[in-house]
GROMACS .gro file of C-alpha atoms in nm:
model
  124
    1UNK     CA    1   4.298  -4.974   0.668
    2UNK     CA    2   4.290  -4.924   1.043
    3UNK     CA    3   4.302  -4.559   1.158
    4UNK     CA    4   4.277  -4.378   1.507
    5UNK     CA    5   4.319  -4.023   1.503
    6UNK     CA    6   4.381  -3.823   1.842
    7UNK     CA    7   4.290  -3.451   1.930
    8UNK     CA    8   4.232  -3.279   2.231
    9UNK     CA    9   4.548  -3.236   2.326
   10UNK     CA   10   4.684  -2.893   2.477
   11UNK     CA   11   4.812  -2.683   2.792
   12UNK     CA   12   4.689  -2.653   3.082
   13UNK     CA   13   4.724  -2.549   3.438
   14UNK     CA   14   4.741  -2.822   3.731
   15UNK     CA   15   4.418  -2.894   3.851
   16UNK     CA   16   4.219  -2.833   3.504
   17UNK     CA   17   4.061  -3.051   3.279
   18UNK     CA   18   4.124  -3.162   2.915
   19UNK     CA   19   3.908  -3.381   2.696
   20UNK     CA   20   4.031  -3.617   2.434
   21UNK     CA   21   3.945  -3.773   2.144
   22UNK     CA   22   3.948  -4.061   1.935
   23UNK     CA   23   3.825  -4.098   1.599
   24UNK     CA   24   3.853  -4.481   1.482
   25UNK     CA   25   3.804  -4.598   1.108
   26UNK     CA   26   3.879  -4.925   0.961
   27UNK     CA   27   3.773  -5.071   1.309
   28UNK     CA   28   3.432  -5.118   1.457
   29UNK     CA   29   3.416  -5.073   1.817
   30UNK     CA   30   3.110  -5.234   1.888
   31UNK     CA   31   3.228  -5.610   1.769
   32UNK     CA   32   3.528  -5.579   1.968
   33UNK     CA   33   3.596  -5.841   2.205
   34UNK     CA   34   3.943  -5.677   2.277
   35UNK     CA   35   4.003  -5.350   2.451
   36UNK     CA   36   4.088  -5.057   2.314
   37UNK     CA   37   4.219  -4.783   2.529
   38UNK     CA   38   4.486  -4.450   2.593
   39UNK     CA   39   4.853  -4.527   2.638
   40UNK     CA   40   5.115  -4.217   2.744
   41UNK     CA   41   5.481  -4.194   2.761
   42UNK     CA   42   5.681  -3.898   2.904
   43UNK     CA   43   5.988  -3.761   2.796
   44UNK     CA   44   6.280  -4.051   2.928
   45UNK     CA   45   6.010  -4.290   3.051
   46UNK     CA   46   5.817  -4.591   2.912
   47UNK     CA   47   5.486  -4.581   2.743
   48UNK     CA   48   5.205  -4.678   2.989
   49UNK     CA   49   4.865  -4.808   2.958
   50UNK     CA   50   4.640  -4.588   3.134
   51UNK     CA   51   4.287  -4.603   3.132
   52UNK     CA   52   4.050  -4.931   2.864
   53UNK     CA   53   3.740  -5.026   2.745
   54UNK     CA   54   3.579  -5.346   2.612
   55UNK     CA   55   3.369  -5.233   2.392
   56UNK     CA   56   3.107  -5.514   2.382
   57UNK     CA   57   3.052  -5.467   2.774
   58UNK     CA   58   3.197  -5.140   2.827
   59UNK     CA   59   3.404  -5.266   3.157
   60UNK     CA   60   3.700  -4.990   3.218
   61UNK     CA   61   4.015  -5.086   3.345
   62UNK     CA   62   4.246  -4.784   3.495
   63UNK     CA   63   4.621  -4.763   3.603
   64UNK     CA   64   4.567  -4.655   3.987
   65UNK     CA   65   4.767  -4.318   3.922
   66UNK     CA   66   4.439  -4.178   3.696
   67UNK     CA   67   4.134  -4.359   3.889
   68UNK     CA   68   3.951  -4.105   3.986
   69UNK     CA   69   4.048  -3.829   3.806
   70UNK     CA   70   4.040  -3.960   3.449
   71UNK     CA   71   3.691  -4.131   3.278
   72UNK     CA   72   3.747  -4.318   2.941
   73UNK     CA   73   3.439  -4.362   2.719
   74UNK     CA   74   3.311  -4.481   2.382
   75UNK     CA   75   3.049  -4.353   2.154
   76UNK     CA   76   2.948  -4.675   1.945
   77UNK     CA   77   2.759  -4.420   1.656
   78UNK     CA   78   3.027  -4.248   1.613
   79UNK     CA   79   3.293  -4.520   1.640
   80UNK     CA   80   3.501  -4.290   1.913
   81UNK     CA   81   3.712  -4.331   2.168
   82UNK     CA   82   3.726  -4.060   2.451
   83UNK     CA   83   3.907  -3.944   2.747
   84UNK     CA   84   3.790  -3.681   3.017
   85UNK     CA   85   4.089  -3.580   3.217
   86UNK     CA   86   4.010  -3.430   3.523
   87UNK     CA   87   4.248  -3.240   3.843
   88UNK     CA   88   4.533  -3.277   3.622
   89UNK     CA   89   4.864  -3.300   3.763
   90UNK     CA   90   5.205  -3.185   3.610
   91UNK     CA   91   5.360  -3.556   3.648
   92UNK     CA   92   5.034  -3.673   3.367
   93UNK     CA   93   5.231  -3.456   3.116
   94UNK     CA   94   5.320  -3.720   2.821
   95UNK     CA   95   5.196  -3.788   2.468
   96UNK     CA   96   4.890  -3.943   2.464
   97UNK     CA   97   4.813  -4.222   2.243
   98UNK     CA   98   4.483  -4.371   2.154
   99UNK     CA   99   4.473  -4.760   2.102
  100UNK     CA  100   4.257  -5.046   1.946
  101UNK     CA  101   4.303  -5.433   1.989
  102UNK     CA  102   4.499  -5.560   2.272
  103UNK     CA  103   4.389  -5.798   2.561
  104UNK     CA  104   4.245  -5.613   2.821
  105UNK     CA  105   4.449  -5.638   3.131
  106UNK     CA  106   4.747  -5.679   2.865
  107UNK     CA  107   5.026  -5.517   2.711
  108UNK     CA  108   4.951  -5.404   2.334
  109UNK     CA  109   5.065  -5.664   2.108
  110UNK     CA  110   5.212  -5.661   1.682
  111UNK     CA  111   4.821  -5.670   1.605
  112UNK     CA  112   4.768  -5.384   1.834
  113UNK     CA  113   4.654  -5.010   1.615
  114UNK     CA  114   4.772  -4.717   1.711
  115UNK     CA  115   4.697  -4.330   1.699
  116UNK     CA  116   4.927  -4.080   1.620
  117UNK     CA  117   4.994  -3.913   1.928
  118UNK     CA  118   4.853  -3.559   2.119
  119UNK     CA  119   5.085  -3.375   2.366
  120UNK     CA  120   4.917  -3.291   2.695
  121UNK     CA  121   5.158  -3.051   2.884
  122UNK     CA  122   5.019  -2.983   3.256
  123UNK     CA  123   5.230  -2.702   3.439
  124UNK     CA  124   5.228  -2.631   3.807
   0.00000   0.00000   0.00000
């Protein structure tokens, strides 16, 4: 059974920095040939894909509203997913969501695992 469990998450001023987590089981990173990656969705808006990794390489992809600010890593040992989130702005509040197995480049697909969820509030 896949898991992905999130933390990390919290409050913070605009312009700080928060640094989550990913804990994957079930799944091994390093045979991936798909990417897995963070996903957020604000209140009233659609979920976006934000910020990949394919494992076997480790190429990144990012959405051009984080490059820059927000660095997405894996530890292979430890099976993790990470993401260090820099000059944060109030409009990156959303729930964060850590995800494994989708086509990199791609929209996440029925096969596509999927974390729980950590709330990242940014205020001005």
């Amino acid at each position: 059974q896949v898991q992905l469990v999130e933390s990390g998450g919290g409050s913070v001023q605009a312009g700080g920095s928060l640094r989550l987590s990913c804990a994957v089981s079930g799944y091994i990173l390093r045979n991936s040939f798909s990417c897995v990656g963070w996903f957020r969705q604000a209140p009233g808006k659609e979920r976006e894909g934000i910020a990949a990794i394919r494992p076997r390489n480790g190429v990144t992809f990012y959405v051009d509203s984080v490059k820059g600010r927000f660095t997405i890593s894996q530890d292979i040992a430890s099976n993790s997913l990470y993401l260090q989130m820099d000059s944060l702005k109030p409009e990156d509040t959303a729930t964060y969501y850590c995800a494994a197995n989708f086509l990199c480049g791609n929209s996440p697909g029925p096969t596509t695992f999927w974390g729980q969820g950590t709330q990242v509030t940014v205020s001005s």
